[in-house]
Amino acid sequence: MASVTIYDVAARAGVSIKTVSRVMNKEPNVRPAMRDRVLQAAGELGYSPNLSARSLAGSRSFVIAVFVDAALTIDHWRSERGADYLSRIQLGATLECREAGYHLLIELIDHEGPQVRQEVAALLAALKPDGVILTPPSSDNPVVLELLDKAGTAYVRLGPERAEGLGPRVHMDDVDAAREMTEHLIGLGHKRIGFIVGEPRYGASQARREGYLAAMKAHGLPVSEGLVRQGDFTFQSGVAEAKALLALPDRPTAIFASNDDMALGCVSAIAEAGLMTPGDISVAGFDDSSSARFSRPQLTTVRQPVAEMSSVAAKLLIARAKTSEAERPEDILLPFELIHRASTAPPPR
Amino acid sequence: MASVTIYDVAARAGVSIKTVSRVMNKEPNVRPAMRDRVLQAAGELGYSPNLSARSLAGSRSFVIAVFVDAALTIDHWRSERGADYLSRIQLGATLECREAGYHLLIELIDHEGPQVRQEVAALLAALKPDGVILTPPSSDNPVVLELLDKAGTAYVRLGPERAEGLGPRVHMDDVDAAREMTEHLIGLGHKRIGFIVGEPRYGASQARREGYLAAMKAHGLPVSEGLVRQGDFTFQSGVAEAKALLALPDRPTAIFASNDDMALGCVSAIAEAGLMTPGDISVAGFDDSSSARFSRPQLTTVRQPVAEMSSVAAKLLIARAKTSEAERPEDILLPFELIHRASTAPPPR
DNA sequence: ATGAAAGCGCTAACAG
DNA sequence: CTGTTAGCGCTTTCAT
């Protein structure tokens, strides 16, 4: 109950508290003999330095915070669906933190409305985290970035849309990934390829459409009216837009959806229309979510290195906290991977 | 950079720091006029109390920790699958924390091996969380519970296996849920119902089998040799055990799997064998994971109130921290829900 | 290589 | 109702 403090350890080892502090922090200038005595005393007492005291007295807090959009999270909660993307991010970062003796704090941010400024400022003042991992749409929020800069808090932007000197980021090339997937479809022989755009608030949505358009153009394939549909990343919107695509006078032989949920919606709409995937219409997704693997047919999709991204981000932040004020890390680009599964095939006939 | 402290606010409002402290903590004995002056000064300065200082000086840390099994998490990371269960837990708890001005810390615990004791002790000493949410298998780990009790840290066990006076828990009735699902199948006319048990490390696995067996027995249905198979909660094991079931001389007309991943594995194995779900064989799952909704056919399953459970747990813990040492909350049982979808139907002929 | 003293920013008793 | 005085358990100076 009455916790053991640095004084207890010092007393038992017969040294000053400063020496204990040095040993616990692996600072130099401690003779091996001293160090062993301290370590033994600490071990016997089961001593573990109090985080609050450390961060209050020192310059580090041993805490990395992850900023996550509140609205999205609440949506996921309502629908009782786990947020696949979010949980992957946490896995990567948590593991990295654990190894370094850091702790990961999940913070929900309300990005809409005027209170962002106050909310984030309060968070930074209260927590004083050593680093913040920004997930979309935080990665691109100017207010968040400004406050972080003002507070002098290190951060890494995960998969942001905009680049221009807004701070270090860890990301993948969405344009390229979408281009490659489109080219895979073209390579299969498809000429009319429908595209479903994701929720416009996300930078990735624009990037993926851009990649699709680039590939179509590069191969001289016309993108006729109605072939590009606006979705919102939900299964429902996938169903709706697939129906619209199927109703086209010259309906596509393949659909590329900006995420797996929408792609699965397409598969469902296609089946409902009495058609087969991929026999009649091929479908490609994006994300490699767990449902992509367990659906029938299993989805051809793009694997994003999400866990790796957050793992790298945490690593950067922790390294920077250690050396305090290291050089700003540059952008880090992680490779994606096309996952070829059963939902894409050559067009009929 | 140089953060604003309670002294700055006190000076600007022309009061003592104690008054500021009272206002920030909504303590009584402050005249409205004072209170307004303080609030205004705090607002103008953008003041937000430092968490570390608060928890060092006071008796609360404003932190709730979630204990999660490290091995499981690493598995999920490797397979690039988000942990649906884990992420739902976090959503519920995070939302609750946010509302109360608390912060949620995710901690990975290595439950295997001898270092659990030291790891958990160090965590509690360093963090001094106001409460800990225990997820399985932490909920049943005797060392973890002992350490928590010894440290006097409040905790709530989520969906634990054992009950006997081991501390407050929030859970659902797995036995009952499995019984009801089995009865749903029986009600449809099925008589030979295969069952796939989950990973034995989880208490829920035993409970679900028990419910299945109870329903079969209550309806006088024999559970013949080979009808109950041991799985491990993975899609693969679902495939394997479904194949074994299909190979039975008198094969079942329905399969009840202890989770959705295994159920989806069954659907896949059934399709591979050239049979239809539910036309030839009905399949029921457990969890209502996102893949259950997006599969074809959509899965009949049991919705667990996972997010609600962690939300309730966080609420209990926060309430207890506020009143410090409230009466121990009793067990809380949350209702499950049977989700009838397309994967179950009457047996053929 | 080691130690003494001075806070970090706050809450917890007490006084008034 | 309000203010004063001590610490909480550590890391920082700065001596030695």
XYZ file of C-alpha atoms (C1' of nucleotides) in Angstrom:
730
model
C 0.000 0.000 0.000
C 2.565 2.547 1.125
C 4.652 2.250 -2.013
C 8.388 1.859 -1.959
C 10.186 5.003 -3.058
C 13.622 5.925 -4.211
C 14.493 6.765 -0.603
C 13.808 3.232 0.526
C 16.088 1.860 -2.124
C 18.787 4.412 -1.323
C 18.643 3.589 2.347
C 18.838 -0.127 1.778
C 21.731 0.187 -0.645
C 23.480 2.719 1.543
C 23.755 5.351 -1.184
C 22.112 8.660 -2.014
C 18.894 8.885 -3.942
C 20.751 10.474 -6.802
C 22.790 7.350 -7.281
C 19.648 5.270 -7.377
C 18.245 7.666 -9.921
C 21.377 7.316 -12.020
C 21.156 3.564 -11.969
C 17.471 3.465 -12.817
C 18.048 5.790 -15.751
C 21.169 4.019 -16.948
C 23.153 7.196 -16.660
C 26.948 7.032 -16.741
C 29.253 7.749 -13.819
C 28.283 4.914 -11.569
C 30.770 2.291 -10.526
C 29.696 -1.256 -11.308
C 29.853 -2.155 -7.631
C 27.457 0.631 -6.686
C 25.200 -0.179 -9.539
C 24.943 -3.800 -8.458
C 24.151 -2.851 -4.904
C 21.411 -0.518 -6.048
C 19.959 -3.006 -8.465
C 19.850 -5.655 -5.796
C 18.184 -3.378 -3.281
C 15.641 -2.319 -5.878
C 14.967 -5.920 -6.749
C 14.500 -6.972 -3.146
C 12.159 -4.107 -2.454
C 10.282 -4.510 -5.723
C 10.933 -0.887 -6.557
C 9.556 0.726 -9.670
C 9.850 4.473 -10.201
C 6.610 6.409 -10.086
C 5.738 7.702 -13.537
C 3.995 10.838 -12.353
C 6.926 11.900 -10.254
C 9.308 11.243 -13.089
C 7.389 13.252 -15.562
C 6.718 16.064 -13.140
C 10.348 16.449 -12.193
C 11.920 15.595 -15.494
C 11.514 16.425 -19.106
C 10.002 13.164 -20.266
C 6.601 11.656 -19.561
C 7.106 8.166 -21.022
C 3.757 8.503 -22.646
C 2.863 8.379 -26.331
C -0.651 9.480 -27.215
C -2.659 8.406 -30.248
C -5.203 10.878 -31.566
C -8.284 9.245 -32.997
C -11.384 10.841 -34.451
C -14.244 10.695 -31.975
C -17.106 10.750 -34.460
C -15.740 7.800 -36.383
C -15.150 5.880 -33.222
C -18.646 6.504 -31.982
C -20.002 5.331 -35.326
C -18.091 2.137 -34.959
C -19.367 1.713 -31.472
C -22.958 2.181 -32.522
C -22.640 -0.346 -35.261
C -20.897 -2.725 -32.855
C -18.134 -3.153 -35.340
C -14.560 -3.055 -34.268
C -12.528 -0.483 -36.086
C -10.103 -2.640 -37.935
C -7.806 0.173 -38.918
C -7.724 1.646 -35.459
C -6.989 -1.596 -33.748
C -4.116 -2.382 -36.078
C -2.614 0.986 -35.338
C -2.812 0.342 -31.671
C -1.255 -3.070 -31.903
C 1.833 -1.769 -33.647
C 2.288 1.191 -31.346
C 1.556 -0.683 -28.139
C 4.131 -3.328 -28.874
C 6.756 -0.735 -29.615
C 5.959 1.217 -26.459
C 6.112 -1.825 -24.301
C 9.575 -2.677 -25.449
C 10.823 0.787 -24.597
C 9.056 1.090 -21.261
C 6.632 3.597 -22.668
C 2.880 3.754 -22.286
C 0.246 4.277 -24.931
C -2.695 6.565 -24.353
C -5.690 6.549 -26.678
C -7.289 9.961 -27.032
C -10.523 10.693 -28.830
C -10.578 14.032 -30.598
C -13.651 15.799 -31.852
C -12.425 17.182 -35.142
C -15.641 18.873 -36.101
C -16.740 22.087 -34.521
C -14.879 24.890 -32.824
C -13.833 23.150 -29.640
C -10.955 21.220 -31.235
C -8.535 23.939 -30.313
C -9.440 23.953 -26.667
C -9.728 20.196 -26.410
C -6.354 19.496 -27.901
C -4.635 22.299 -26.013
C -6.009 20.953 -22.747
C -4.912 17.463 -23.610
C -1.365 18.512 -24.356
C -1.144 20.675 -21.257
C -2.515 17.961 -19.004
C -0.660 15.000 -20.455
C 2.567 16.470 -21.764
C 3.108 13.372 -23.878
C 6.551 12.752 -25.294
C 4.994 12.212 -28.658
C 1.687 12.031 -30.477
C 0.693 9.665 -33.250
C -1.830 11.361 -35.518
C -4.325 9.170 -37.350
C -6.480 10.555 -40.157
C -8.179 12.982 -40.128
C -5.998 14.346 -37.319
C -2.970 13.984 -39.579
C -4.217 16.833 -41.701
C -5.976 19.022 -39.173
C -4.295 22.434 -39.217
C -5.413 23.340 -35.705
C -4.034 20.140 -34.252
C -0.735 20.571 -36.048
C -0.442 24.183 -34.983
C -1.049 23.391 -31.333
C 1.409 20.534 -31.413
C 4.061 22.792 -32.895
C 3.308 25.523 -30.409
C 3.574 23.113 -27.500
C 6.823 21.755 -28.873
C 5.388 18.246 -28.772
C 6.854 15.754 -31.214
C 4.397 14.049 -33.531
C 4.144 11.768 -36.510
C 1.355 11.994 -39.053
C -0.006 8.646 -40.194
C -1.119 8.437 -43.801
C -1.798 12.139 -44.231
C -3.127 13.737 -47.358
C -1.069 16.856 -47.494
C 2.676 16.937 -47.304
C 4.039 20.435 -47.625
C 6.282 20.862 -44.613
C 3.543 20.014 -42.151
C 5.706 17.712 -40.115
C 7.068 14.194 -40.333
C 4.837 11.477 -41.649
C 4.741 7.746 -42.102
C 2.603 6.668 -44.982
C 2.114 4.543 -48.070
C 1.587 5.531 -51.658
C -2.159 5.340 -52.181
C -1.963 6.708 -55.699
C 0.482 4.055 -56.727
C -1.452 1.291 -55.028
C -4.690 2.271 -56.759
C -2.850 2.544 -60.046
C -1.387 -0.923 -59.691
C -4.711 -2.446 -58.755
C -6.360 -0.784 -61.740
C -3.588 -2.068 -63.966
C -4.098 -5.550 -62.580
C -7.721 -5.304 -63.706
C -6.705 -3.910 -67.087
C -4.129 -6.668 -67.434
C -6.916 -9.190 -66.907
C -8.638 -7.724 -69.961
C -11.157 -5.362 -68.399
C -11.922 -2.163 -70.260
C -14.944 -0.786 -68.474
C -13.917 -0.531 -64.836
C -16.167 1.183 -62.342
C -14.658 3.016 -59.399
C -16.206 3.831 -56.031
C -14.629 6.775 -54.246
C -14.301 6.749 -50.458
C -15.463 9.245 -47.844
C -14.227 12.599 -49.165
C -12.955 13.736 -45.773
C -10.084 11.331 -46.138
C -7.109 12.268 -48.222
C -6.673 8.661 -49.208
C -9.968 8.818 -51.071
C -8.675 11.423 -53.495
C -5.354 9.648 -53.876
C -6.980 6.350 -54.765
C -9.237 7.940 -57.335
C -6.247 9.690 -58.799
C -4.391 6.401 -59.152
C -7.378 4.811 -60.823
C -7.770 7.683 -63.267
C -4.057 7.700 -64.045
C -4.049 4.013 -64.915
C -7.130 4.316 -67.085
C -5.649 7.243 -68.921
C -2.256 5.599 -69.354
C -3.960 2.690 -71.092
C -6.192 4.874 -73.222
C -9.343 3.622 -71.531
C -12.221 6.131 -71.453
C -13.820 6.881 -68.109
C -17.325 7.470 -69.260
C -20.063 9.305 -67.407
C -21.274 7.486 -64.306
C -18.343 5.104 -64.032
C -16.898 6.900 -61.011
C -19.290 6.864 -58.050
C -19.129 8.608 -54.714
C -19.287 6.232 -51.740
C -18.560 6.774 -48.065
C -16.596 3.665 -47.050
C -19.665 1.820 -45.753
C -20.997 -1.538 -46.917
C -24.320 0.134 -47.659
C -22.797 2.674 -49.985
C -21.002 -0.164 -51.746
C -24.344 -1.847 -52.359
C -25.967 1.359 -53.572
C -23.198 2.413 -55.928
C -22.776 -1.091 -57.316
C -26.480 -1.088 -58.153
C -26.052 2.210 -59.949
C -23.121 0.776 -61.859
C -25.091 -2.343 -62.811
C -27.903 -0.161 -64.089
C -25.601 1.601 -66.543
C -26.493 1.027 -70.205
C -22.974 -0.242 -70.795
C -22.263 -1.806 -67.451
C -18.696 -2.347 -66.266
C -17.053 -5.786 -66.148
C -15.084 -4.859 -63.050
C -15.530 -2.637 -60.000
C -12.704 -1.236 -57.933
C -13.932 0.000 -54.553
C -11.841 2.278 -52.348
C -12.124 -0.048 -49.381
C -13.085 -3.614 -48.550
C -16.404 -2.844 -46.898
C -17.660 -1.178 -50.060
C -16.184 -3.966 -52.165
C -18.120 -6.495 -50.127
C -21.203 -4.365 -50.679
C -20.569 -4.668 -54.416
C -20.263 -8.441 -54.195
C -23.567 -8.513 -52.361
C -25.333 -6.277 -54.887
C -23.959 -8.323 -57.764
C -25.233 -11.554 -56.235
C -28.609 -9.955 -55.642
C -28.771 -9.016 -59.288
C -28.299 -12.688 -60.135
C -24.750 -12.234 -61.361
C -21.507 -13.870 -60.301
C -18.271 -12.515 -58.868
C -15.861 -12.772 -60.558
C -17.556 -14.708 -63.386
C -19.646 -11.797 -64.572
C -18.072 -8.914 -62.724
C -14.732 -8.703 -60.965
C -14.456 -6.794 -57.701
C -11.346 -5.378 -56.065
C -11.090 -3.758 -52.653
C -8.595 -1.862 -50.576
C -7.323 -2.442 -46.991
C -7.121 -6.201 -46.615
C -9.486 -6.085 -43.682
C -10.290 -9.353 -41.972
C -13.626 -9.618 -43.729
C -11.790 -9.534 -47.063
C -10.188 -12.816 -46.216
C -13.263 -14.535 -44.925
C -15.717 -13.477 -47.569
C -16.820 -15.574 -50.486
C -15.223 -15.082 -52.875
C -12.172 -13.919 -50.984
C -11.355 -10.406 -51.998
C -8.497 -9.203 -54.162
C -7.301 -6.142 -52.300
C -4.394 -3.932 -51.235
C -2.668 -4.680 -47.981
C -1.781 -1.516 -46.121
C 1.099 -1.783 -43.675
C -0.942 -0.162 -40.920
C 0.564 -1.871 -37.902
C 4.038 -1.271 -39.268
C 3.259 2.393 -39.780
C 2.289 2.964 -36.184
C 5.141 0.822 -35.001
C 7.583 2.952 -36.947
C 5.888 6.109 -35.716
C 6.198 5.048 -32.092
C 9.808 4.114 -32.630
C 10.605 7.524 -34.086
C 8.880 9.337 -31.280
C 10.578 7.338 -28.564
C 13.984 7.770 -30.131
C 13.418 11.485 -30.375
C 12.380 11.711 -26.721
C 15.537 9.909 -25.667
C 17.944 12.185 -27.470
C 15.638 15.156 -26.881
C 15.336 17.399 -29.884
C 16.917 15.193 -32.476
C 16.822 16.242 -36.082
C 13.298 16.058 -37.461
C 12.804 12.686 -39.062
C 12.002 12.844 -42.726
C 9.006 11.211 -44.315
C 8.965 7.471 -44.286
C 7.254 5.604 -47.084
C 6.237 2.022 -46.379
C 5.487 -0.478 -49.137
C 1.974 -1.731 -49.840
C 1.188 -5.111 -51.299
C -1.384 -6.291 -53.824
C -3.196 -9.356 -52.533
C -4.522 -11.412 -55.397
C -7.451 -13.526 -54.321
C -10.568 -14.920 -55.900
C -12.729 -11.895 -56.631
C -10.966 -10.812 -59.789
C -10.747 -12.710 -63.084
C -10.822 -11.996 -66.822
C -14.081 -10.505 -68.105
C -16.749 -12.899 -69.470
C -16.420 -14.211 -73.063
C 6.343 26.210 -24.059
C 6.637 27.333 -20.450
C 3.257 26.034 -19.455
C 0.752 28.019 -17.456
C 0.384 26.795 -13.899
C -2.073 27.168 -11.105
C -0.016 30.094 -9.810
C -0.504 32.037 -13.017
C -4.243 31.596 -12.794
C -4.285 32.506 -9.103
C -2.298 35.665 -9.749
C -4.491 36.759 -12.604
C -7.693 36.107 -10.692
C -6.291 37.659 -7.555
C -6.957 34.633 -5.398
C -4.914 31.881 -3.763
C -3.925 28.732 -5.577
C -6.145 26.754 -3.282
C -9.185 28.576 -4.559
C -8.166 27.823 -8.101
C -7.734 24.208 -7.129
C -11.200 24.197 -5.599
C -12.749 25.596 -8.721
C -10.951 23.211 -11.031
C -12.061 20.263 -8.937
C -15.609 21.508 -8.502
C -15.251 21.425 -4.772
C -17.833 23.242 -2.650
C -17.205 26.361 -0.596
C -16.459 28.802 -3.367
C -18.621 31.844 -3.933
C -19.989 32.089 -7.446
C -18.246 35.408 -7.944
C -14.851 33.933 -7.110
C -15.563 30.909 -9.177
C -16.359 33.046 -12.198
C -13.230 35.113 -11.795
C -11.131 31.995 -11.621
C -12.834 30.365 -14.554
C -12.334 33.449 -16.648
C -8.676 33.745 -15.749
C -8.170 30.060 -16.514
C -9.933 30.482 -19.808
C -7.915 33.485 -20.832
C -4.676 31.791 -19.944
C -5.685 28.490 -21.467
C -4.954 26.731 -18.239
C -5.287 23.003 -17.847
C -4.056 21.233 -14.725
C -1.049 19.008 -15.155
C -2.012 15.370 -14.753
C 1.290 14.242 -13.321
C 1.222 16.876 -10.630
C -2.344 16.052 -9.770
C -1.701 12.388 -9.418
C 1.534 12.874 -7.536
C -0.002 15.203 -5.000
C -3.426 13.690 -4.796
C -4.979 10.311 -4.445
C -6.281 9.955 -7.973
C -4.402 9.488 -11.230
C -7.257 9.960 -13.687
C -6.006 6.944 -15.525
C -7.796 3.687 -16.247
C -5.629 0.883 -17.575
C -6.777 -2.013 -19.720
C -4.843 -5.253 -19.392
C -4.612 -7.194 -22.616
C -2.822 -10.447 -23.316
C 0.417 -9.822 -25.157
C 0.673 -13.148 -26.948
C -2.794 -12.840 -28.423
C -2.112 -9.312 -29.518
C 1.107 -10.260 -31.188
C -0.698 -13.061 -32.999
C -3.183 -10.595 -34.314
C -0.454 -8.285 -35.375
C 1.365 -11.003 -37.291
C -1.767 -11.982 -39.107
C -2.496 -8.306 -39.822
C -5.963 -8.792 -38.483
C -7.449 -6.296 -36.160
C -8.635 -7.802 -32.938
C -12.310 -7.186 -33.135
C -13.001 -7.987 -29.529
C -10.162 -5.866 -28.256
C -11.088 -2.880 -30.307
C -14.700 -2.964 -29.168
C -13.558 -3.036 -25.587
C -11.439 -0.017 -26.162
C -14.172 1.928 -27.846
C -16.550 1.525 -24.960
C -13.975 2.344 -22.318
C -12.438 5.255 -24.191
C -15.752 6.971 -24.660
C -16.612 6.602 -21.027
C -13.217 7.911 -19.937
C -13.423 10.895 -22.175
C -16.697 11.987 -20.716
C -15.286 11.868 -17.216
C -11.972 13.514 -18.005
C -10.145 10.251 -17.583
C -7.511 8.697 -19.777
C -7.258 5.160 -21.045
C -3.973 3.313 -21.063
C -3.582 0.072 -22.984
C -1.164 -2.324 -21.322
C 0.073 -5.578 -22.793
C 0.620 -8.310 -20.240
C 2.608 -11.470 -20.783
C 0.439 -13.994 -19.006
C 2.651 -16.963 -19.688
C 5.842 -17.537 -17.825
C 7.115 -16.425 -14.444
C 7.614 -12.739 -15.113
C 3.912 -11.836 -14.867
C 4.285 -11.040 -11.210
C 7.117 -8.623 -11.691
C 5.655 -7.067 -14.808
C 2.293 -6.339 -13.278
C 3.752 -5.167 -9.974
C 5.990 -2.716 -11.812
C 3.085 -1.476 -13.899
C 0.924 -0.788 -10.886
C 3.732 0.879 -8.987
C 4.681 3.079 -11.915
C 1.198 3.991 -13.113
C -0.925 3.930 -9.979
C -4.053 3.748 -12.136
C -7.369 4.526 -10.508
C -8.734 1.357 -11.959
C -7.890 -1.576 -14.193
C -10.125 -3.286 -16.716
C -9.164 -6.933 -16.996
C -9.801 -8.687 -20.291
C -9.558 -12.465 -20.602
C -7.324 -14.217 -19.770
C -6.271 -11.521 -17.304
C -9.725 -11.691 -15.738
C -8.899 -15.099 -14.321
C -5.193 -14.831 -13.660
C -4.610 -15.409 -9.928
C -1.312 -13.553 -9.857
C -2.794 -10.480 -11.476
C -5.755 -10.481 -9.118
C -3.545 -10.964 -6.083
C -1.280 -8.093 -7.041
C -4.216 -5.824 -7.720
C -5.716 -6.615 -4.327
C -2.406 -6.124 -2.612
C -1.913 -2.752 -4.276
C -5.443 -1.745 -3.356
C -6.172 -0.938 -6.990
C -9.779 -1.162 -8.084
C -10.511 -3.463 -10.981
C -13.296 -5.026 -12.978
C -13.048 -8.438 -14.585
C -14.504 -8.630 -18.054
C -16.171 -11.891 -18.992
C -14.243 -14.037 -16.536
C -14.594 -17.758 -16.195
C -14.447 -18.140 -12.465
C -16.597 -16.234 -10.068
C -15.988 -17.245 -6.480
C -15.301 -13.990 -4.702
C -12.480 -13.021 -7.018
C -13.639 -9.470 -7.440
C -16.315 -7.584 -9.324
C -17.078 -8.596 -12.865
C -19.078 -7.497 -15.844
C -20.097 -10.336 -18.076
C -22.755 -12.084 -20.059
C -24.227 -15.534 -19.709
C -22.378 -17.659 -22.226
C -24.075 -20.854 -21.110
C -27.482 -19.385 -21.662
C -26.562 -17.866 -24.993
C -25.215 -21.157 -26.303
C -28.284 -22.945 -25.011
C -30.612 -20.546 -26.765
C -28.731 -20.792 -30.021
C -28.803 -24.565 -29.841
C -32.518 -24.435 -29.133
C -33.014 -22.183 -32.120
C -31.396 -24.878 -34.246
C -33.471 -27.585 -32.587
C -36.584 -25.498 -33.116
C -35.774 -25.377 -36.817
C -35.954 -29.173 -36.832
C -32.290 -30.129 -36.563
C -31.479 -33.272 -34.607
C -27.813 -33.881 -35.407
C -26.046 -30.674 -34.482
C -22.260 -30.526 -34.512
C -20.463 -28.283 -32.068
C -17.000 -26.744 -32.343
C -15.408 -25.809 -29.037
C -13.214 -22.715 -28.753
C -9.684 -22.269 -27.492
C -9.650 -24.069 -24.146
C -7.728 -21.293 -22.382
C -10.881 -19.221 -22.435
C -13.560 -19.807 -19.877
C -16.175 -18.883 -22.416
C -15.260 -21.969 -24.429
C -16.341 -24.301 -21.648
C -19.457 -22.277 -20.938
C -20.606 -22.394 -24.538
C -20.084 -26.112 -24.786
C -22.002 -26.549 -21.588
C -24.933 -24.577 -22.966
C -24.940 -26.643 -26.132
C -24.865 -29.907 -24.200
C -27.606 -28.740 -21.860
C -29.937 -27.885 -24.729
C -29.294 -31.171 -26.497
C -29.937 -33.084 -23.337
C -33.075 -31.125 -22.480
C -34.528 -32.097 -25.847
C -33.464 -35.693 -25.595
C -31.068 -35.392 -28.513
C -28.070 -37.739 -28.379
C -24.623 -36.208 -28.733
C -22.917 -39.030 -30.538
C -19.201 -39.657 -30.788
C -17.363 -37.063 -32.882
C -20.137 -34.500 -32.870
C -18.242 -32.193 -30.509
C -14.935 -31.039 -31.977
C -12.081 -29.093 -30.443
C -11.235 -25.885 -32.336
C -9.095 -22.916 -31.372
C -11.147 -19.909 -32.512
C -9.339 -19.610 -35.870
C -10.877 -19.765 -39.327
C -8.511 -22.628 -40.135
C -9.700 -24.737 -37.255
C -13.272 -24.062 -38.393
C -12.422 -25.459 -41.815
C -10.671 -28.491 -40.360
C -13.349 -29.426 -37.866
C -16.152 -28.852 -40.340
C -14.427 -31.281 -42.691
C -14.233 -33.814 -39.892
C -17.929 -33.314 -39.209
C -18.815 -33.719 -42.888
C -16.860 -36.931 -43.009
C -18.965 -38.445 -40.241
C -21.025 -41.504 -41.304
C -24.154 -39.756 -40.107
C -23.224 -36.180 -40.811
C -24.899 -33.305 -38.935
C -27.472 -31.040 -40.565
C -26.277 -28.060 -38.537
C -23.020 -26.838 -37.027
C -22.754 -24.460 -34.107
C -19.278 -22.936 -33.856
C -18.070 -21.165 -30.717
C -17.131 -18.038 -32.638
C -17.724 -16.406 -35.995
C -14.288 -17.021 -37.457
C -14.723 -20.749 -37.018
C -18.291 -20.540 -38.303
C -17.030 -18.844 -41.442
C -14.476 -21.617 -41.750
C -17.372 -24.078 -41.665
C -19.220 -22.209 -44.392
C -16.094 -22.339 -46.490
C -15.538 -26.063 -45.930
C -19.176 -26.791 -46.707
C -18.972 -24.872 -49.979
C -15.776 -26.680 -50.868
C -17.543 -29.989 -50.311
C -20.096 -28.899 -52.891
C -22.835 -28.344 -50.334
C -24.919 -25.296 -49.542
C -25.352 -23.197 -46.412
C -28.029 -23.253 -45.120
C -29.707 -25.450 -47.742
C -27.776 -28.588 -46.847
C -26.183 -27.573 -43.558
C -27.017 -24.694 -41.254
C -24.201 -22.830 -39.539
C -24.390 -20.647 -36.431
C -21.602 -18.561 -34.946
C -20.908 -16.537 -31.846
C -19.688 -12.917 -31.420
C -21.388 -10.995 -34.190
C -18.044 -9.901 -35.545
C -18.031 -7.620 -38.544
C -17.232 -10.466 -40.891
C -20.414 -12.195 -39.752
C -22.445 -9.423 -41.259
C -20.577 -9.198 -44.517
C -20.234 -12.862 -45.296
C -22.417 -14.773 -47.676
C -24.659 -16.056 -46.344
C -24.772 -13.614 -43.476
C -24.230 -15.455 -40.245
C -26.763 -16.253 -37.574
C -24.840 -15.498 -34.397
C -24.869 -14.190 -30.828
C -24.236 -10.537 -30.265
C -22.081 -9.983 -27.210
C -22.409 -6.595 -25.570
C -18.648 -6.116 -25.554
C -18.500 -2.358 -25.886
C -21.201 -1.992 -23.277
C -19.290 -4.250 -20.918
C -16.153 -2.136 -21.021
C -18.211 1.009 -20.897
C -19.917 -0.188 -17.740
C -16.580 -1.301 -16.314
C -15.026 2.104 -16.887
C -18.043 3.782 -15.386
C -17.829 1.672 -12.239
C -14.135 2.312 -11.846
C -14.457 6.040 -12.303
C -17.351 6.273 -9.883
C -15.386 4.339 -7.327
C -12.359 6.604 -7.727
C -14.523 9.660 -7.157
C -16.060 8.492 -3.920
C -12.845 6.682 -3.006
C -13.469 3.270 -1.555
C -17.109 2.898 -2.341
C -18.787 -0.380 -1.624
C -17.552 -3.058 -3.979
C -19.837 -3.218 -6.950
C -21.515 -6.523 -7.353
C -21.441 -8.560 -10.505
C -23.177 -7.059 -13.459
C -24.794 -9.306 -16.024
C -25.432 -7.791 -19.435
C -27.918 -9.268 -21.883
C -26.819 -10.980 -25.074
C -28.897 -11.099 -28.227
C -29.488 -13.800 -30.804
C -29.035 -12.409 -34.298
C -31.019 -14.398 -36.794
C -29.579 -14.100 -40.251
C -29.349 -16.233 -43.345
C -27.019 -19.074 -42.382
C -29.590 -21.128 -40.496
C -32.704 -22.790 -41.887
C -34.657 -26.016 -41.452
C -32.771 -29.197 -42.399
C -33.176 -30.519 -45.979
C -36.342 -32.569 -46.804
C 32.130 9.244 -9.198
C 28.816 10.760 -5.687
C 25.769 13.729 -2.910
C 22.841 17.936 -1.159
C 19.491 21.011 -2.107
C 15.925 22.899 -4.802
C 12.010 22.557 -7.082
C 8.333 20.366 -10.930
C 2.640 21.664 -10.215
C -0.481 20.179 -7.675
C -3.642 18.461 -3.429
C -4.177 17.817 1.634
C -4.518 19.011 5.838
C -5.045 22.753 8.703
C -5.758 27.591 9.973
C -8.259 31.714 9.852
C -15.791 30.669 2.625
C -10.632 31.423 1.770
C -5.525 31.147 2.383
C -1.006 28.922 4.272
C 2.016 25.414 4.681
C 3.744 21.018 3.605
C 4.846 17.559 1.052
C 3.903 13.663 -3.179
C 8.597 11.047 -5.610
C 11.331 12.145 -8.619
C 15.134 14.859 -11.766
C 17.954 18.817 -11.925
C 21.330 21.817 -11.070
C 25.545 22.458 -8.622
C 28.919 21.096 -5.285
C 32.322 17.994 -3.663
